Short mmCIF file of C-alpha atoms in Angstrom, two decimals:
data_model
loop_
_atom_site.label_atom_id
_atom_site.label_comp_id
_atom_site.label_asym_id
_atom_site.label_seq_id
_atom_site.Cartn_x
_atom_site.Cartn_y
_atom_site.Cartn_z
CA MET A 399 -14.64 -1.37 19.92
CA ARG A 400 -16.32 -0.27 16.82
CA VAL A 401 -17.58 -3.57 15.55
CA ASP A 402 -20.97 -3.36 13.78
CA GLU A 403 -23.12 -6.42 14.53
CA GLN A 404 -24.58 -6.57 11.03
CA ARG A 405 -21.12 -6.39 9.31
CA ALA A 406 -19.75 -8.87 11.84
CA ALA A 407 -22.49 -11.28 10.90
CA ASP A 408 -21.84 -10.81 7.23
CA ALA A 409 -18.10 -11.56 7.83
CA TYR A 410 -18.97 -14.72 9.63
CA ARG A 411 -21.31 -15.74 6.95
CA ARG A 412 -18.65 -15.19 4.17
CA GLY A 413 -16.08 -17.16 6.27
CA LEU A 414 -13.73 -14.15 6.59
CA TRP A 415 -14.31 -14.24 10.32
CA VAL A 416 -14.27 -17.59 12.07
CA ASN A 417 -14.66 -19.15 15.55
CA GLU A 418 -10.94 -20.08 15.74
CA THR A 419 -7.81 -18.06 16.51
CA LEU A 420 -4.19 -18.07 15.45
CA ALA A 421 -3.57 -20.10 18.68
CA ASP A 422 -5.74 -22.96 17.29
CA SER A 423 -3.98 -22.66 13.96
CA LEU A 424 -0.56 -23.09 15.62
CA ARG A 425 -1.78 -26.17 17.60
CA ASP A 426 -3.22 -27.62 14.43
CA ALA A 427 -0.08 -27.15 12.52
CA ALA A 428 2.15 -28.65 15.15
CA ARG A 429 -0.11 -31.74 15.14
CA ALA A 430 -0.84 -32.11 11.45
CA THR A 431 2.50 -31.00 9.91
CA PRO A 432 5.06 -31.01 12.73
CA GLU A 433 8.22 -31.13 10.39
CA ARG A 434 7.08 -28.31 7.98
CA THR A 435 9.46 -25.35 8.16
CA VAL A 436 7.56 -22.10 8.87
CA LEU A 437 10.47 -19.77 9.62
CA VAL A 438 13.97 -19.21 8.20
CA ASP A 439 16.29 -16.87 9.96
CA GLY A 440 19.77 -17.21 8.66
CA ASP A 441 20.96 -20.76 9.65
CA ILE A 442 17.99 -21.25 11.98
CA ARG A 443 15.02 -23.07 10.66
CA LEU A 444 11.84 -23.54 12.87
CA ASN A 445 9.32 -26.20 12.08
CA CYS A 446 5.75 -26.12 13.35
CA ARG A 447 6.46 -28.46 16.25
CA ALA A 448 9.40 -26.35 17.56
CA LEU A 449 7.57 -23.11 17.06
CA HIS A 450 4.55 -24.45 19.05
CA GLU A 451 6.75 -25.71 21.85
CA LYS A 452 8.75 -22.47 22.21
CA ALA A 453 5.72 -20.33 22.03
CA THR A 454 3.96 -22.43 24.59
CA ALA A 455 6.71 -22.13 27.10
CA LEU A 456 6.91 -18.42 26.56
CA ALA A 457 3.15 -18.11 26.97
CA GLN A 458 3.25 -19.88 30.32
CA SER A 459 6.06 -17.55 31.52
CA LEU A 460 3.98 -14.50 30.44
CA MET A 461 1.00 -15.81 32.37
CA GLU A 462 3.20 -15.86 35.47
CA LEU A 463 4.00 -12.24 34.94
CA MET A 464 0.70 -10.64 34.01
CA PRO A 465 -3.09 -11.25 33.67
CA ALA A 466 -4.73 -12.16 30.29
CA GLY A 467 -5.17 -9.09 28.24
CA GLY A 468 -2.05 -7.44 29.27
CA VAL A 469 0.14 -5.75 26.55
CA VAL A 470 3.35 -7.49 25.47
CA SER A 471 5.67 -5.28 23.39
CA PHE A 472 8.78 -6.20 21.28
CA MET A 473 11.28 -3.90 19.59
CA LEU A 474 13.10 -6.44 17.60
CA PRO A 475 14.63 -6.89 14.00
CA ASN A 476 13.19 -9.61 11.84
CA TRP A 477 14.38 -12.40 14.09
CA HIS A 478 12.74 -15.76 14.70
CA GLU A 479 12.45 -14.89 18.49
CA ALA A 480 9.95 -12.21 17.40
CA ALA A 481 7.62 -14.98 16.04
CA VAL A 482 7.93 -16.88 19.29
CA ILE A 483 7.02 -13.81 21.30
CA TYR A 484 4.12 -12.97 19.04
CA LEU A 485 2.63 -16.41 19.15
CA GLY A 486 3.45 -16.95 22.85
CA ALA A 487 1.58 -13.71 23.61
CA THR A 488 -1.33 -14.78 21.49
CA LEU A 489 -1.44 -18.29 23.20
CA ALA A 490 -1.51 -16.52 26.58
CA GLY A 491 -4.36 -14.27 25.61
CA MET A 492 -2.22 -11.15 25.75
CA VAL A 493 -2.20 -8.08 23.40
CA VAL A 494 0.88 -7.96 21.24
CA ASN A 495 2.48 -4.71 20.46
CA PRO A 496 5.25 -4.58 17.84
CA ILE A 497 7.39 -1.57 17.87
CA LEU A 498 9.77 -0.29 15.13
CA PRO A 499 13.44 -0.83 16.15
CA SER A 500 14.25 2.44 14.41
CA LEU A 501 12.31 4.40 17.13
CA ARG A 502 14.25 5.99 19.95
CA ASP A 503 13.76 7.23 23.56
CA ARG A 504 11.02 9.76 22.95
CA GLU A 505 8.76 7.53 20.86
CA LEU A 506 9.41 4.41 22.84
CA ALA A 507 8.63 6.06 26.17
CA PHE A 508 5.40 7.27 24.76
CA ILE A 509 4.30 3.91 23.36
CA LEU A 510 5.19 1.85 26.49
CA SER A 511 3.36 4.26 28.72
CA ASP A 512 0.33 4.77 26.44
CA ALA A 513 -0.13 1.06 25.90
CA ASP A 514 0.61 0.24 29.54
CA SER A 515 2.96 -2.35 28.29
CA ARG A 516 3.80 -5.07 30.99
CA ALA A 517 6.73 -6.63 29.10
CA VAL A 518 8.99 -5.46 26.34
CA PHE A 519 11.55 -7.64 24.43
CA VAL A 520 14.57 -5.88 22.85
CA PRO A 521 17.93 -6.75 21.52
CA SER A 522 20.97 -5.94 23.51
CA THR A 523 22.47 -3.96 20.68
CA PHE A 524 21.57 -3.81 17.01
CA GLY A 525 22.81 -1.50 14.27
CA ASN A 526 25.26 0.25 16.61
CA HIS A 527 22.35 1.16 19.04
CA ASP A 528 22.41 0.10 22.65
CA TYR A 529 18.71 -0.94 23.32
CA ALA A 530 19.49 -2.22 26.80
CA ALA A 531 20.86 1.26 27.70
CA MET A 532 17.96 2.92 26.07
CA LEU A 533 15.51 0.88 28.29
CA ASP A 534 17.44 1.76 31.26
CA ARG A 535 16.84 5.53 30.43
CA VAL A 536 13.20 5.11 29.45
CA THR A 537 12.01 2.95 32.24
CA ALA A 538 13.85 5.10 34.87
CA SER A 539 11.11 7.79 34.49
CA MET A 540 8.08 5.38 34.30
CA ALA A 541 5.92 4.97 37.25
CA SER A 542 5.04 1.45 36.32
CA PRO A 543 7.78 0.16 33.97
CA PRO A 544 7.38 -3.12 32.02
CA GLU A 545 9.62 -6.10 32.51
CA VAL A 546 12.51 -5.69 30.10
CA VAL A 547 13.71 -8.85 28.43
CA VAL A 548 16.85 -8.75 26.30
CA VAL A 549 17.09 -11.04 23.24
CA ARG A 550 20.50 -11.96 22.05
CA GLY A 551 23.47 -10.31 23.97
CA ASP A 552 24.23 -8.98 27.42
CA ALA A 553 21.07 -8.25 29.30
CA GLY A 554 22.76 -5.80 31.62
CA THR A 555 20.36 -4.79 34.47
CA HIS A 556 17.49 -6.52 32.67
CA THR A 557 16.11 -10.03 32.21
CA SER A 558 17.76 -12.29 29.70
CA TYR A 559 15.56 -14.01 27.08
CA ALA A 560 17.10 -17.44 28.00
CA SER A 561 16.15 -17.07 31.60
CA PHE A 562 12.76 -15.48 31.15
CA THR A 563 11.14 -18.87 29.89
CA THR A 564 10.80 -21.12 32.87
CA ASN A 565 9.20 -24.50 33.27
CA THR A 566 5.66 -23.56 34.54
CA ALA A 567 2.43 -25.32 34.20
CA ALA A 568 0.08 -22.58 33.58
CA VAL A 569 -3.09 -23.54 31.71
CA LEU A 570 -3.42 -21.69 28.50
CA PRO A 571 -6.82 -19.74 28.12
CA VAL A 572 -9.59 -20.28 25.64
CA LEU A 573 -9.59 -17.22 23.36
CA ASN A 574 -12.34 -15.22 21.79
CA PRO A 575 -11.66 -14.48 18.21
CA ASP A 576 -13.37 -11.10 18.42
CA THR A 577 -11.11 -9.80 21.16
CA VAL A 578 -8.20 -7.31 20.60
CA ARG A 579 -4.99 -9.20 20.08
CA MET A 580 -2.74 -6.47 18.52
CA ILE A 581 -2.05 -2.84 18.95
CA LEU A 582 0.24 -0.96 16.37
CA TYR A 583 1.10 2.64 16.63
CA THR A 584 0.82 4.86 13.52
CA SER A 585 1.93 8.58 12.98
CA GLY A 586 -0.97 10.93 13.37
CA THR A 587 -1.54 14.41 12.11
CA THR A 588 -1.55 15.68 15.67
CA GLY A 589 2.04 14.48 16.19
CA ARG A 590 0.89 12.02 18.80
CA PRO A 591 1.03 8.37 17.54
CA LYS A 592 -2.34 6.52 17.69
CA GLY A 593 -2.77 2.96 18.90
CA VAL A 594 -4.55 0.90 16.19
CA LEU A 595 -6.44 -2.05 17.53
CA HIS A 596 -6.95 -5.31 15.63
CA SER A 597 -8.72 -8.52 16.63
CA HIS A 598 -8.01 -12.17 15.81
CA ASN A 599 -10.78 -11.96 13.20
CA SER A 600 -9.74 -8.71 11.49
CA ILE A 601 -6.30 -10.13 10.83
CA HIS A 602 -7.83 -13.53 9.85
CA ALA A 603 -9.99 -11.77 7.13
CA LEU A 604 -6.81 -9.95 5.85
CA ILE A 605 -4.96 -13.17 5.61
CA ARG A 606 -7.89 -14.84 3.73
CA GLN A 607 -7.95 -11.94 1.21
CA ILE A 608 -4.21 -12.35 0.58
CA GLY A 609 -4.63 -16.09 0.00
CA GLU A 610 -7.48 -15.58 -2.48
CA HIS A 611 -5.94 -12.63 -4.54
CA TRP A 612 -2.23 -13.05 -4.49
CA LEU A 613 -1.78 -16.56 -5.93
CA VAL A 614 -0.66 -18.13 -2.56
CA THR A 615 -0.59 -21.84 -2.34
CA ASP A 616 0.68 -24.35 0.35
CA GLY A 617 4.42 -24.40 0.23
CA ASP A 618 4.99 -20.91 -1.07
CA ARG A 619 7.77 -18.92 0.46
CA PHE A 620 7.63 -15.22 1.33
CA LEU A 621 10.86 -13.15 1.59
CA VAL A 622 10.24 -10.80 4.57
CA PRO A 623 12.51 -7.69 4.56
CA SER A 624 9.82 -5.32 5.67
CA PRO A 625 9.92 -4.53 9.35
CA ILE A 626 7.84 -7.00 11.39
CA ALA A 627 6.54 -4.03 13.48
CA HIS A 628 4.55 -2.99 10.46
CA ILE A 629 1.24 -4.65 9.69
CA GLY A 630 2.70 -5.93 6.37
CA GLY A 631 5.90 -7.49 7.84
CA SER A 632 4.01 -9.01 10.78
CA ILE A 633 1.37 -10.75 8.80
CA TYR A 634 3.82 -12.33 6.24
CA ALA A 635 6.22 -13.43 9.04
CA PHE A 636 3.75 -14.60 11.78
CA GLU A 637 0.32 -15.18 10.20
CA CYS A 638 0.65 -16.56 6.67
CA PRO A 639 2.93 -19.37 7.64
CA LEU A 640 0.15 -20.80 9.91
CA LEU A 641 -3.04 -19.66 8.08
CA LEU A 642 -1.79 -20.19 4.47
CA GLY A 643 0.88 -22.88 4.81
CA THR A 644 3.76 -20.74 3.65
CA THR A 645 7.25 -20.32 4.82
CA ALA A 646 8.69 -16.91 5.91
CA VAL A 647 12.42 -16.14 5.09
CA LEU A 648 13.45 -13.32 7.34
CA MET A 649 15.87 -10.48 6.65
CA GLU A 650 17.21 -8.57 9.63
CA ARG A 651 18.72 -5.90 7.46
CA TRP A 652 17.81 -4.79 4.01
CA ASP A 653 20.37 -5.38 1.36
CA PRO A 654 19.22 -6.02 -2.36
CA ASP A 655 22.06 -8.31 -3.28
CA THR A 656 21.63 -10.40 -0.22
CA ALA A 657 17.84 -10.44 -0.76
CA VAL A 658 18.29 -11.82 -4.43
CA SER A 659 20.69 -14.49 -3.18
CA LEU A 660 18.15 -15.48 -0.55
CA MET A 661 15.38 -15.58 -3.03
CA LEU A 662 17.34 -17.89 -5.26
CA ALA A 663 18.55 -20.09 -2.40
CA GLU A 664 15.22 -20.42 -0.69
CA ARG A 665 13.12 -20.36 -4.02
CA CYS A 666 11.00 -17.54 -2.68
CA THR A 667 7.69 -17.15 -4.43
CA HIS A 668 6.41 -13.86 -2.88
CA MET A 669 7.65 -10.50 -1.77
CA ALA A 670 6.01 -7.28 -0.72
CA GLY A 671 7.44 -3.87 -0.02
CA ALA A 672 7.74 -0.23 -0.62
CA THR A 673 9.21 1.28 -3.78
CA PRO A 674 12.91 1.05 -2.66
CA PHE A 675 12.51 -2.68 -2.13
CA LEU A 676 11.24 -3.37 -5.74
CA ASP A 677 13.85 -1.07 -7.16
CA GLY A 678 16.66 -2.64 -5.22
CA VAL A 679 15.55 -6.17 -6.08
CA LEU A 680 15.35 -5.33 -9.74
CA ALA A 681 18.85 -3.73 -9.81
CA ALA A 682 20.32 -6.56 -7.92
CA ALA A 683 18.69 -9.23 -10.17
CA HIS A 684 20.29 -7.57 -13.10
CA ARG A 685 23.67 -7.62 -11.39
CA ALA A 686 23.28 -11.28 -10.55
CA GLY A 687 22.15 -12.15 -14.07
CA THR A 688 18.84 -13.84 -12.77
CA GLN A 689 15.25 -13.25 -13.54
CA LEU A 690 14.14 -14.82 -10.27
CA PRO A 691 12.34 -17.85 -11.85
CA ASP A 692 10.52 -18.91 -8.64
CA LEU A 693 9.00 -15.38 -7.89
CA LYS A 694 5.25 -15.41 -8.53
CA VAL A 695 4.21 -12.08 -7.00
CA PHE A 696 5.75 -8.89 -5.99
CA ILE A 697 3.39 -6.51 -4.22
CA CYS A 698 4.51 -2.77 -4.10
CA GLY A 699 2.75 -0.30 -1.83
CA GLY A 700 3.50 2.99 -0.01
CA ALA A 701 3.83 6.49 -1.45
CA SER A 702 4.81 7.22 -5.09
CA VAL A 703 5.22 3.89 -6.75
CA PRO A 704 6.32 4.95 -10.27
CA PRO A 705 4.31 3.17 -12.97
CA SER A 706 7.67 2.77 -14.95
CA LEU A 707 9.08 0.72 -12.17
CA ILE A 708 6.07 -1.68 -12.28
CA ARG A 709 6.51 -2.04 -15.97
CA ARG A 710 10.26 -2.51 -15.92
CA ALA A 711 9.97 -5.16 -13.13
CA THR A 712 7.17 -6.89 -15.11
CA ASP A 713 9.18 -7.02 -18.21
CA TYR A 714 12.30 -8.22 -16.58
CA LEU A 715 11.14 -10.74 -13.80
CA GLU A 716 10.44 -14.00 -15.66
CA LYS A 717 7.20 -15.23 -14.11
CA ALA A 718 6.32 -12.61 -11.52
CA ALA A 719 3.12 -10.56 -11.48
CA VAL A 720 4.06 -7.15 -10.13
CA SER A 721 1.42 -4.67 -8.94
CA ARG A 722 0.82 -1.57 -6.99
CA VAL A 723 -1.64 -1.88 -3.98
CA TYR A 724 -3.13 0.50 -1.42
CA GLY A 725 -3.73 0.21 2.28
CA SER A 726 -3.03 1.47 5.83
CA THR A 727 -2.57 0.11 9.28
CA GLU A 728 -6.22 0.87 9.89
CA VAL A 729 -7.52 -0.88 6.80
CA PRO A 730 -4.71 -3.15 5.62
CA VAL A 731 -4.67 -4.07 1.90
CA THR A 732 -7.62 -1.83 1.01
CA THR A 733 -6.90 -2.68 -2.67
CA VAL A 734 -5.45 -5.94 -3.90
CA GLY A 735 -3.72 -4.73 -7.09
CA SER A 736 -4.29 -5.99 -10.41
CA LEU A 737 -2.36 -9.16 -11.06
CA GLY A 738 -2.14 -10.25 -14.68
CA ASP A 739 -3.19 -6.77 -16.09
CA VAL A 740 0.02 -4.82 -16.50
CA ASP A 741 -1.49 -1.55 -17.39
CA HIS A 742 -3.87 -1.40 -14.33
CA ALA A 743 -1.16 -2.85 -12.19
CA ALA A 744 1.23 -0.03 -13.07
CA ASP A 745 -1.12 2.99 -13.55
CA THR A 746 -3.53 2.30 -10.70
CA ASP A 747 -3.50 0.87 -7.14
CA GLY A 748 -5.83 -1.88 -8.27
CA LEU A 749 -9.20 -3.46 -7.39
CA ALA A 750 -10.88 -3.45 -4.05
CA GLY A 751 -10.68 -6.77 -2.37
CA ILE A 752 -12.91 -7.49 0.68
CA ALA A 753 -13.04 -3.70 1.50
CA ASP A 754 -15.90 -1.53 0.58
CA ILE A 755 -14.58 1.78 -0.68
CA LYS A 756 -16.24 5.03 -1.43
CA LEU A 757 -14.92 8.42 -2.39
CA THR A 758 -16.32 11.41 -0.44
CA ASP A 759 -15.19 14.67 -1.98
CA GLY A 760 -12.31 12.73 -3.38
CA GLU A 761 -11.26 11.19 -0.06
CA ILE A 762 -10.91 7.47 0.28
CA CYS A 763 -13.25 6.15 2.89
CA ALA A 764 -13.15 2.39 3.50
CA ARG A 765 -14.59 -0.18 5.75
CA GLY A 766 -14.34 -4.01 5.61
CA PRO A 767 -13.87 -7.23 7.80
CA GLN A 768 -10.05 -6.54 7.88
CA MET A 769 -10.43 -2.98 9.38
CA LEU A 770 -9.31 -1.99 12.77
CA VAL A 771 -11.76 -2.51 15.59
CA GLY A 772 -11.02 0.91 17.02
CA TYR A 773 -8.26 3.08 18.47
CA LEU A 774 -6.78 2.68 21.97
CA HIS A 775 -8.21 6.05 22.85
CA THR A 776 -11.80 6.52 21.62
CA ASP A 777 -11.23 10.37 21.23
CA ASP A 778 -9.01 9.50 18.34
CA GLU A 779 -11.99 8.03 16.54
CA THR A 780 -14.10 11.22 16.44
CA ALA A 781 -12.79 12.56 13.12
CA SER A 782 -11.62 9.21 11.86
CA PHE A 783 -14.97 7.54 10.95
CA ASP A 784 -18.01 8.82 9.21
CA THR A 785 -21.55 8.23 10.27
CA GLU A 786 -21.74 4.82 8.25
CA GLY A 787 -18.66 3.51 9.90
CA TYR A 788 -16.14 4.06 7.03
CA PHE A 789 -12.58 4.86 8.06
CA ARG A 790 -11.51 8.31 6.57
CA THR A 791 -8.12 7.55 5.21
CA GLY A 792 -7.06 11.21 4.49
CA ASP A 793 -5.93 10.08 1.07
CA LEU A 794 -7.38 11.36 -2.12
CA ALA A 795 -8.26 9.21 -5.14
CA ARG A 796 -10.29 8.80 -8.35
CA TRP A 797 -11.74 5.73 -10.15
CA VAL A 798 -10.38 4.47 -13.44
CA ASP A 799 -12.58 2.29 -15.69
CA GLY A 800 -15.21 2.18 -12.84
CA GLU A 801 -13.42 -0.19 -10.55
CA TYR A 802 -9.67 0.59 -10.42
CA LEU A 803 -8.58 3.02 -7.63
CA VAL A 804 -5.83 5.65 -8.28
CA VAL A 805 -4.47 7.52 -5.20
CA THR A 806 -3.86 11.06 -6.31
CA GLY A 807 -2.70 12.82 -3.14
CA ARG A 808 -3.04 13.18 0.51
CA ALA A 809 -5.35 15.30 2.55
CA LYS A 810 -3.67 14.22 5.82
CA ASP A 811 -0.43 15.82 6.63
CA ILE A 812 1.70 12.71 6.54
CA ILE A 813 4.98 11.94 4.71
CA ILE A 814 5.66 8.42 3.60
CA ARG A 815 9.37 7.83 3.23
CA ASN A 816 10.76 4.37 2.56
CA GLY A 817 7.36 3.02 3.58
CA GLU A 818 7.63 4.71 7.12
CA ASN A 819 4.93 7.34 8.09
CA ILE A 820 6.32 10.57 9.43
CA SER A 821 4.12 13.10 11.18
CA PRO A 822 5.43 16.59 10.07
CA LYS A 823 3.86 18.16 13.11
CA GLU A 824 5.89 16.03 15.49
CA VAL A 825 9.08 17.28 13.80
CA GLU A 826 7.88 20.90 13.55
CA ASP A 827 7.03 20.94 17.21
CA LEU A 828 10.66 20.07 18.07
CA LEU A 829 12.42 22.23 15.33
CA ILE A 830 10.58 25.47 16.39
CA ALA A 831 12.71 25.31 19.64
CA HIS A 832 15.83 25.98 17.62
CA PRO A 833 17.03 29.53 18.47
CA ALA A 834 17.53 30.36 14.86
CA ILE A 835 14.09 29.33 13.63
CA ALA A 836 11.14 31.78 13.66
CA GLU A 837 8.84 29.54 11.60
CA VAL A 838 9.06 26.09 10.08
CA ALA A 839 6.97 23.83 7.85
CA VAL A 840 7.94 20.13 7.11
CA VAL A 841 6.56 18.83 3.85
CA GLY A 842 7.07 15.83 1.76
CA VAL A 843 8.23 16.04 -1.84
CA PRO A 844 8.55 13.22 -4.35
CA ASP A 845 11.76 11.23 -4.46
CA ASP A 846 12.58 8.55 -6.95
CA ARG A 847 14.58 6.42 -4.32
CA THR A 848 12.51 6.81 -1.16
CA GLY A 849 8.98 7.66 -2.58
CA GLU A 850 9.03 11.00 -0.64
CA ARG A 851 11.70 12.95 1.39
CA ALA A 852 11.19 15.39 4.10
CA CYS A 853 12.03 19.11 3.42
CA ALA A 854 12.10 21.77 6.12
CA VAL A 855 11.14 25.10 4.92
CA VAL A 856 12.61 27.58 7.43
CA VAL A 857 11.96 31.27 8.28
CA THR A 858 14.95 32.42 10.28
CA VAL A 859 15.01 34.67 13.25
CA ASP A 860 17.97 36.65 11.66
CA GLN A 861 20.49 36.02 8.99
CA HIS A 862 22.02 33.02 10.64
CA ALA A 863 20.49 30.13 8.86
CA PRO A 864 20.64 26.60 10.52
CA THR A 865 22.00 23.76 8.61
CA LEU A 866 20.73 20.18 8.10
CA ASP A 867 23.32 19.10 10.62
CA ASP A 868 21.91 21.67 13.13
CA LEU A 869 18.48 20.31 12.70
CA ALA A 870 19.71 16.65 12.98
CA ALA A 871 21.45 17.38 16.20
CA LEU A 872 18.42 19.08 17.71
CA LEU A 873 16.10 16.15 16.83
CA ILE A 874 18.50 13.39 17.79
CA GLY A 875 19.04 15.17 21.11
CA GLU A 876 15.27 15.04 21.65
CA GLY A 877 15.28 11.28 21.17
CA LEU A 878 13.67 11.35 17.74
CA ALA A 879 14.10 8.39 15.34
CA LYS A 880 16.64 9.24 12.58
CA PHE A 881 14.36 8.35 9.74
CA LYS A 882 12.17 11.34 10.62
CA ILE A 883 15.01 13.84 10.23
CA PRO A 884 14.50 16.07 7.21
CA GLU A 885 16.81 15.38 4.27
CA GLN A 886 16.52 18.92 2.77
CA ILE A 887 16.34 22.43 4.19
CA VAL A 888 15.35 25.66 2.36
CA ILE A 889 15.23 29.14 3.78
CA TRP A 890 12.36 31.37 2.84
CA ASP A 891 11.43 34.94 3.91
CA ALA A 892 7.93 33.89 4.90
CA LEU A 893 5.56 30.90 4.73
CA PRO A 894 2.40 31.21 2.57
CA ARG A 895 -0.79 31.44 4.72
CA ASN A 896 -4.47 31.82 4.07
CA ASP A 897 -6.67 34.57 5.58
CA ALA A 898 -7.05 32.62 8.83
CA GLY A 899 -3.38 32.22 9.24
CA LYS A 900 -3.12 28.62 8.21
CA VAL A 901 0.17 27.61 6.49
CA LEU A 902 -0.61 26.48 2.99
CA LYS A 903 1.50 23.36 2.69
CA HIS A 904 0.10 22.45 -0.89
CA GLN A 905 1.61 25.74 -2.18
CA ILE A 906 4.87 25.03 -0.46
CA ARG A 907 4.94 21.52 -1.96
CA THR A 908 4.10 22.78 -5.37
CA THR A 909 6.84 25.47 -5.28
CA LEU A 910 9.51 22.91 -4.09
CA MET A 911 8.49 20.55 -6.92
CA LYS A 912 8.89 23.30 -9.53
CA VAL A 913 12.39 24.05 -8.16
CA ASP A 914 13.33 20.28 -8.44
#
């Protein structure tokens, strides 16, 4: 772990790190406010007492299966069972590993093996995809496969969620708030996902920052449509309800009109998401003839948040402060936006919160009590941190008015589409196997709807150019998630390169933007 003793002492002094864990907060909430609703999942409403009971039972079953410190994965939609698993694993002293349900065989096999997961919870089917069958395929080739537990539906050859929780009497461990409790995988420029490690205290600091800067008070209600396998979705669904006294209203599938109906029915006060979420909510609110009178804050992050969208939302939504923010899985909520200042909220990514930010040759470097405590593989850290312990984000920025950060571009070769990170190299390494492709470069270009879209620039072997359908068939056949498939293909005679032979993607991107 990369924790610096001096900075850790400062985080404790400021109260951002504490000698308690989320497990303590769950027990306290169950005792102090047992009837308070913490989760809404359709017709299901879980209060503090029920959540504590379910999580405790699951924790004891996990302890029968594996030793403390083992990795518990889940690949679930935004369902209440995910909260039970997340908190059960926490109570048991395990490391929780949320996995995006949109990933497929290739990515899942890598993550389960890399993390050495000892249990994985999946739906039987969801969105026309058979997860139980996928786990049959994935685990068949693993030397030490995890226990597969199926939530909702036919478990097939695996263990059902209902039968996994048994009446045991395992004594729950005393937890150290500075130990690793979560591993999240993020796309890397190498094409291999990297395991980001967070501790109880790094997440606690993040939640404290949200409470202080985003107008959160007891009884507030967060709509949570963002995937709970993202750092954002996970904290709004699992952490804020216990640490800030909020309620999480879960959405298993994104639909703007349904979201507005839920926000009205549940009187939601907060929402966060990438550009398509804000754009969709605004359009649906217009259709419904509502200005969402209970909404206090909408936080918009991810790539390419149009300033005009922030201004339109601010003008229309009756009471809501709407702002851009900036962050990453490694340093979540690096900036906290600019609530109450429309110009800086729209035109910049806001003020630094508890993070310390510096620009090195234009690159954003950040450190703070909410930052990762390291990567699963220490060799991933070599180029990721400078000598002062700042995380090198790979994003470029400038300061406005001395204290407001504006992200201006990306040094890292990453595409952010609908808030999801895509590693171009991962896609390129698969596409080059196509018999009609001699060379390929995948780049991100701005898109009003998704933030960015992936474009494959192809140099063909002969005159027989592949189609988008050809590329999709190859990538799906390799087990790649559908959201990583390019949405555009162009055929060029050659790719621009420098004298050393490196493909000049910035030139490709500039040319494509001129054509658009």
